[in-house]
Amino acid sequence: MAEEASFRDKAGEEQAGGDERQRMLSHVRHSRILEHLSMTGSIGVTAIAADLGVSDMTIRRDLVELEREGRLVRVHGGAVLADAPASIAMDSEEPRFDARLRRGSDAKSAIAAYAATLVAGYRTLAVDVGTTTYLMAGHLRDAAHLKVFTNSLRISALLDGGAPEVYVAGGRVRAEEMSVYGPTAVAQFEKLWFDAAVLGTSGITAEGFFDYSFEDTDMKRVYLRRSGLRILLCDSAKFQRMSLVQVGAFSEISMLITDAEPPPRIAAALTAARVDVRIAPPYPGN
């Protein structure tokens, strides 16, 4: 009996020692994960598991624990550093079109030119109102095979005399934006199906993308529902900005074209929604 008790005591000590070693190993793994993140900004589960000599499942559990502590943000296949909670600016008033066109003009020109190269080969294209979409339309004047559908009178005027066929939704005109809106416009375009749609936005956060007006938002949502490829144009000055109406979540778009890498929380949300993020190269004309 004494020998049996001694064996149980020894087994308990070994178990306790094993648990303690496991806790230490977990602590070491967490330190290594955070060290790697601080140097690179992101990690992949498979790569860090191989580096630490543990299974992918072990690393996934580590990432869950570290995310609970607010040390990182998990994304598909790995994790990124958790940025400090960033303040989100609320834009309560829509600036005039001309003022918006001048703001961040280099970034918008780069995004517009790059977007045009991606959509020029399609047959039917829906183009939203906005300054960057307006600049993009200027690159499509020679696309003879293209049919452009828009609720922007500015874009239709810009393309007037160019090669594309232009179709404008009928409805009420919002004077300052020169956009067409209302149930008639929505009903007309709701009956169509577009190869691609290009949308503008007033800002994006990790929750999704926004616009200033209820009226234009209705048409944006038509484009999202009725298009195969859904492209959002957003210069980096609009990161962490929101306005009156949330148009949609990132799961509703296919691609984001911008001029700089999004901050970690927005990047993580985009990755989780499997959005293709494209960084536009500088435009030679700038």
GROMACS .gro file of C-alpha atoms in nm:
model
  286
    1MET     CA    1   0.000   0.000   0.000
    2ALA     CA    2   0.286   0.237   0.082
    3GLU     CA    3   0.440   0.163  -0.256
    4GLU     CA    4   0.106   0.229  -0.429
    5ALA     CA    5   0.066   0.561  -0.245
    6SER     CA    6   0.423   0.653  -0.337
    7PHE     CA    7   0.350   0.575  -0.703
    8ARG     CA    8   0.035   0.790  -0.699
    9ASP     CA    9   0.229   1.078  -0.541
   10LYS     CA   10   0.502   1.048  -0.800
   11ALA     CA   11   0.250   1.032  -1.086
   12GLY     CA   12   0.074   1.339  -0.950
   13GLU     CA   13   0.403   1.525  -0.930
   14GLU     CA   14   0.484   1.430  -1.289
   15GLN     CA   15   0.137   1.539  -1.403
   16ALA     CA   16   0.172   1.868  -1.220
   17GLY     CA   17   0.516   1.914  -1.370
   18GLY     CA   18   0.379   1.837  -1.714
   19ASP     CA   19   0.100   2.090  -1.670
   20GLU     CA   20   0.351   2.348  -1.555
   21ARG     CA   21   0.574   2.279  -1.855
   22GLN     CA   22   0.272   2.308  -2.083
   23ARG     CA   23   0.187   2.646  -1.932
   24MET     CA   24   0.544   2.759  -1.982
   25LEU     CA   25   0.545   2.635  -2.340
   26SER     CA   26   0.222   2.821  -2.406
   27HIS     CA   27   0.375   3.137  -2.260
   28VAL     CA   28   0.682   3.095  -2.479
   29ARG     CA   29   0.469   3.037  -2.789
   30HIS     CA   30   0.265   3.347  -2.720
   31SER     CA   31   0.581   3.553  -2.681
   32ARG     CA   32   0.723   3.417  -3.006
   33ILE     CA   33   0.396   3.486  -3.190
   34LEU     CA   34   0.380   3.845  -3.065
   35GLU     CA   35   0.750   3.898  -3.137
   36HIS     CA   36   0.701   3.784  -3.495
   37LEU     CA   37   0.392   4.003  -3.532
   38SER     CA   38   0.579   4.309  -3.407
   39MET     CA   39   0.843   4.258  -3.675
   40THR     CA   40   0.625   4.164  -3.973
   41GLY     CA   41   0.274   4.286  -3.889
   42SER     CA   42   0.114   3.951  -3.978
   43ILE     CA   43   0.165   3.576  -3.938
   44GLY     CA   44   0.038   3.260  -4.104
   45VAL     CA   45  -0.078   2.967  -3.894
   46THR     CA   46   0.113   2.701  -4.091
   47ALA     CA   47   0.439   2.895  -4.100
   48ILE     CA   48   0.447   2.979  -3.729
   49ALA     CA   49   0.340   2.624  -3.636
   50ALA     CA   50   0.634   2.482  -3.832
   51ASP     CA   51   0.869   2.736  -3.675
   52LEU     CA   52   0.758   2.643  -3.323
   53GLY     CA   53   0.732   2.270  -3.389
   54VAL     CA   54   0.365   2.238  -3.292
   55SER     CA   55   0.043   2.161  -3.476
   56ASP     CA   56  -0.169   2.412  -3.664
   57MET     CA   57  -0.449   2.345  -3.414
   58THR     CA   58  -0.225   2.445  -3.123
   59ILE     CA   59  -0.140   2.774  -3.293
   60ARG     CA   60  -0.506   2.840  -3.370
   61ARG     CA   61  -0.586   2.798  -2.999
   62ASP     CA   62  -0.301   3.035  -2.913
   63LEU     CA   63  -0.438   3.293  -3.154
   64VAL     CA   64  -0.785   3.264  -2.999
   65GLU     CA   65  -0.636   3.330  -2.653
   66LEU     CA   66  -0.427   3.623  -2.773
   67GLU     CA   67  -0.724   3.774  -2.954
   68ARG     CA   68  -0.930   3.753  -2.634
   69GLU     CA   69  -0.654   3.951  -2.465
   70GLY     CA   70  -0.669   4.213  -2.740
   71ARG     CA   71  -0.312   4.142  -2.855
   72LEU     CA   72  -0.395   4.053  -3.216
   73VAL     CA   73  -0.676   4.017  -3.467
   74ARG     CA   74  -0.734   3.681  -3.631
   75VAL     CA   75  -0.776   3.678  -4.008
   76HIS     CA   76  -0.820   3.396  -4.258
   77GLY     CA   77  -0.513   3.174  -4.228
   78GLY     CA   78  -0.337   3.371  -3.954
   79ALA     CA   79  -0.342   3.698  -3.760
   80VAL     CA   80  -0.244   4.064  -3.774
   81LEU     CA   81  -0.143   4.303  -3.500
   82ALA     CA   82  -0.430   4.462  -3.313
   83ASP     CA   83  -0.411   4.833  -3.362
   84ALA     CA   84  -0.511   5.059  -3.076
   85PRO     CA   85  -0.881   5.142  -3.094
   86ALA     CA   86  -0.879   5.416  -3.356
   87SER     CA   87  -1.117   5.705  -3.340
   88ILE     CA   88  -1.374   5.710  -3.619
   89ALA     CA   89  -1.456   6.047  -3.770
   90MET     CA   90  -1.820   6.123  -3.841
   91ASP     CA   91  -1.883   6.335  -4.152
   92SER     CA   92  -2.221   6.494  -4.092
   93GLU     CA   93  -2.221   6.726  -4.393
   94GLU     CA   94  -2.150   6.642  -4.756
   95PRO     CA   95  -1.884   6.870  -4.910
   96ARG     CA   96  -1.952   7.017  -5.253
   97PHE     CA   97  -1.853   6.804  -5.551
   98ASP     CA   98  -1.579   7.042  -5.668
   99ALA     CA   99  -1.425   7.054  -5.320
  100ARG     CA  100  -1.424   6.674  -5.300
  101LEU     CA  101  -1.272   6.649  -5.647
  102ARG     CA  102  -0.975   6.862  -5.537
  103ARG     CA  103  -0.927   6.678  -5.207
  104GLY     CA  104  -0.675   6.394  -5.244
  105SER     CA  105  -0.667   6.441  -5.621
  106ASP     CA  106  -0.345   6.243  -5.673
  107ALA     CA  107  -0.479   5.938  -5.491
  108LYS     CA  108  -0.815   5.956  -5.666
  109SER     CA  109  -0.650   5.990  -6.008
  110ALA     CA  110  -0.438   5.680  -5.942
  111ILE     CA  111  -0.737   5.477  -5.824
  112ALA     CA  112  -0.951   5.593  -6.116
  113ALA     CA  113  -0.689   5.509  -6.379
  114TYR     CA  114  -0.626   5.164  -6.232
  115ALA     CA  115  -0.998   5.088  -6.201
  116ALA     CA  116  -1.051   5.183  -6.565
  117THR     CA  117  -0.793   4.926  -6.679
  118LEU     CA  118  -0.985   4.655  -6.492
  119VAL     CA  119  -1.334   4.732  -6.621
  120ALA     CA  120  -1.263   4.852  -6.975
  121GLY     CA  121  -1.295   4.501  -7.117
  122TYR     CA  122  -1.649   4.438  -6.989
  123ARG     CA  123  -1.965   4.481  -7.196
  124THR     CA  124  -2.204   4.629  -6.939
  125LEU     CA  125  -2.085   4.851  -6.656
  126ALA     CA  126  -2.278   5.031  -6.382
  127VAL     CA  127  -2.105   5.346  -6.258
  128ASP     CA  128  -2.204   5.511  -5.932
  129VAL     CA  129  -2.200   5.882  -5.855
  130GLY     CA  130  -1.887   6.027  -5.693
  131THR     CA  131  -1.561   6.204  -5.766
  132THR     CA  132  -1.339   5.898  -5.816
  133THR     CA  133  -1.597   5.723  -6.035
  134TYR     CA  134  -1.623   6.046  -6.236
  135LEU     CA  135  -1.245   6.048  -6.291
  136MET     CA  136  -1.255   5.680  -6.388
  137ALA     CA  137  -1.524   5.745  -6.648
  138GLY     CA  138  -1.291   5.988  -6.822
  139HIS     CA  139  -1.060   5.694  -6.904
  140LEU     CA  140  -1.342   5.502  -7.075
  141ARG     CA  141  -1.424   5.742  -7.356
  142ASP     CA  142  -1.263   5.517  -7.619
  143ALA     CA  143  -1.427   5.190  -7.506
  144ALA     CA  144  -1.651   5.141  -7.810
  145HIS     CA  145  -1.782   4.800  -7.701
  146LEU     CA  146  -1.892   4.926  -7.357
  147LYS     CA  147  -2.242   5.007  -7.236
  148VAL     CA  148  -2.231   5.237  -6.932
  149PHE     CA  149  -2.530   5.260  -6.698
  150THR     CA  150  -2.521   5.543  -6.446
  151ASN     CA  151  -2.733   5.766  -6.226
  152SER     CA  152  -2.476   6.046  -6.252
  153LEU     CA  153  -2.558   6.325  -6.496
  154ARG     CA  154  -2.198   6.446  -6.466
  155ILE     CA  155  -2.066   6.110  -6.585
  156SER     CA  156  -2.318   6.095  -6.872
  157ALA     CA  157  -2.212   6.445  -6.981
  158LEU     CA  158  -1.844   6.353  -6.954
  159LEU     CA  159  -1.896   6.051  -7.182
  160ASP     CA  160  -2.122   6.237  -7.425
  161GLY     CA  161  -1.959   6.219  -7.767
  162GLY     CA  162  -1.731   5.935  -7.657
  163ALA     CA  163  -1.741   5.578  -7.780
  164PRO     CA  164  -1.939   5.401  -7.504
  165GLU     CA  165  -2.318   5.381  -7.514
  166VAL     CA  166  -2.450   5.565  -7.209
  167TYR     CA  167  -2.777   5.490  -7.032
  168VAL     CA  168  -2.906   5.715  -6.754
  169ALA     CA  169  -3.168   5.615  -6.501
  170GLY     CA  170  -3.483   5.828  -6.507
  171GLY     CA  171  -3.607   5.994  -6.191
  172ARG     CA  172  -3.564   6.296  -5.972
  173VAL     CA  173  -3.235   6.492  -5.984
  174ARG     CA  174  -3.041   6.576  -5.669
  175ALA     CA  175  -2.910   6.911  -5.781
  176GLU     CA  176  -2.571   6.950  -5.608
  177GLU     CA  177  -2.457   6.595  -5.682
  178MET     CA  178  -2.630   6.587  -6.022
  179SER     CA  179  -2.747   6.238  -5.940
  180VAL     CA  180  -3.074   6.072  -6.037
  181TYR     CA  181  -3.267   5.890  -5.767
  182GLY     CA  182  -3.613   5.773  -5.664
  183PRO     CA  183  -3.838   5.469  -5.716
  184THR     CA  184  -3.850   5.508  -6.096
  185ALA     CA  185  -3.471   5.505  -6.125
  186VAL     CA  186  -3.443   5.208  -5.889
  187ALA     CA  187  -3.713   5.012  -6.074
  188GLN     CA  188  -3.547   5.071  -6.413
  189PHE     CA  189  -3.203   4.949  -6.315
  190GLU     CA  190  -3.338   4.672  -6.092
  191LYS     CA  191  -3.452   4.495  -6.410
  192LEU     CA  192  -3.097   4.485  -6.552
  193TRP     CA  193  -2.790   4.273  -6.487
  194PHE     CA  194  -2.442   4.429  -6.513
  195ASP     CA  195  -2.112   4.255  -6.575
  196ALA     CA  196  -1.952   4.489  -6.321
  197ALA     CA  197  -2.034   4.788  -6.104
  198VAL     CA  198  -1.800   5.055  -5.971
  199LEU     CA  199  -1.908   5.235  -5.656
  200GLY     CA  200  -1.782   5.534  -5.464
  201THR     CA  201  -1.803   5.586  -5.089
  202SER     CA  202  -1.772   5.863  -4.833
  203GLY     CA  203  -1.571   5.641  -4.598
  204ILE     CA  204  -1.508   5.294  -4.461
  205THR     CA  205  -1.460   5.139  -4.119
  206ALA     CA  206  -1.427   4.774  -4.015
  207GLU     CA  207  -1.810   4.764  -4.017
  208GLY     CA  208  -1.843   4.844  -4.387
  209PHE     CA  209  -1.879   5.142  -4.621
  210PHE     CA  210  -2.088   5.458  -4.603
  211ASP     CA  211  -2.253   5.740  -4.796
  212TYR     CA  212  -2.392   6.083  -4.717
  213SER     CA  213  -2.741   6.054  -4.866
  214PHE     CA  214  -3.034   5.816  -4.844
  215GLU     CA  215  -3.123   5.894  -5.206
  216ASP     CA  216  -2.795   5.786  -5.366
  217THR     CA  217  -2.765   5.488  -5.133
  218ASP     CA  218  -3.075   5.326  -5.286
  219MET     CA  219  -2.905   5.319  -5.626
  220LYS     CA  220  -2.577   5.194  -5.482
  221ARG     CA  221  -2.762   4.896  -5.339
  222VAL     CA  222  -2.918   4.825  -5.678
  223TYR     CA  223  -2.569   4.810  -5.829
  224LEU     CA  224  -2.458   4.572  -5.555
  225ARG     CA  225  -2.756   4.342  -5.608
  226ARG     CA  226  -2.745   4.340  -5.987
  227SER     CA  227  -2.374   4.310  -6.071
  228GLY     CA  228  -2.134   4.021  -6.108
  229LEU     CA  229  -1.815   4.204  -6.008
  230ARG     CA  230  -1.864   4.475  -5.744
  231ILE     CA  231  -1.575   4.721  -5.709
  232LEU     CA  232  -1.549   4.985  -5.437
  233LEU     CA  233  -1.318   5.285  -5.489
  234CYS     CA  234  -1.188   5.447  -5.171
  235ASP     CA  235  -0.880   5.664  -5.119
  236SER     CA  236  -0.695   5.612  -4.792
  237ALA     CA  237  -0.804   5.950  -4.651
  238LYS     CA  238  -1.148   5.791  -4.607
  239PHE     CA  239  -1.028   5.508  -4.382
  240GLN     CA  240  -1.187   5.526  -4.036
  241ARG     CA  241  -1.453   5.772  -4.156
  242MET     CA  242  -1.827   5.724  -4.160
  243SER     CA  243  -2.131   5.930  -4.254
  244LEU     CA  244  -2.509   5.916  -4.234
  245VAL     CA  245  -2.588   5.588  -4.410
  246GLN     CA  246  -2.410   5.254  -4.406
  247VAL     CA  247  -2.443   5.129  -4.762
  248GLY     CA  248  -2.330   4.774  -4.693
  249ALA     CA  249  -2.083   4.532  -4.539
  250PHE     CA  250  -1.759   4.415  -4.700
  251SER     CA  251  -1.923   4.081  -4.781
  252GLU     CA  252  -2.125   4.267  -5.046
  253ILE     CA  253  -1.825   4.378  -5.252
  254SER     CA  254  -1.576   4.179  -5.458
  255MET     CA  255  -1.285   4.423  -5.470
  256LEU     CA  256  -1.153   4.736  -5.302
  257ILE     CA  257  -0.922   4.967  -5.496
  258THR     CA  258  -0.733   5.217  -5.284
  259ASP     CA  259  -0.399   5.397  -5.275
  260ALA     CA  260  -0.250   5.258  -4.950
  261GLU     CA  261  -0.275   4.955  -4.725
  262PRO     CA  262  -0.582   4.975  -4.497
  263PRO     CA  263  -0.522   4.987  -4.118
  264PRO     CA  264  -0.517   4.646  -3.945
  265ARG     CA  265  -0.878   4.633  -3.824
  266ILE     CA  266  -1.016   4.726  -4.164
  267ALA     CA  267  -0.767   4.492  -4.333
  268ALA     CA  268  -0.876   4.206  -4.107
  269ALA     CA  269  -1.243   4.267  -4.187
  270LEU     CA  270  -1.168   4.278  -4.559
  271THR     CA  271  -0.970   3.954  -4.538
  272ALA     CA  272  -1.248   3.784  -4.343
  273ALA     CA  273  -1.496   3.889  -4.614
  274ARG     CA  274  -1.255   3.765  -4.884
  275VAL     CA  275  -1.241   4.103  -5.055
  276ASP     CA  276  -0.968   4.140  -5.318
  277VAL     CA  277  -0.774   4.451  -5.210
  278ARG     CA  278  -0.580   4.627  -5.487
  279ILE     CA  279  -0.334   4.912  -5.428
  280ALA     CA  280  -0.334   5.144  -5.730
  281PRO     CA  281   0.010   5.247  -5.857
  282PRO     CA  282   0.080   5.621  -5.887
  283TYR     CA  283  -0.077   5.772  -6.194
  284PRO     CA  284   0.190   5.899  -6.439
  285GLY     CA  285  -0.006   6.215  -6.505
  286ASN     CA  286   0.026   6.331  -6.141
   0.00000   0.00000   0.00000
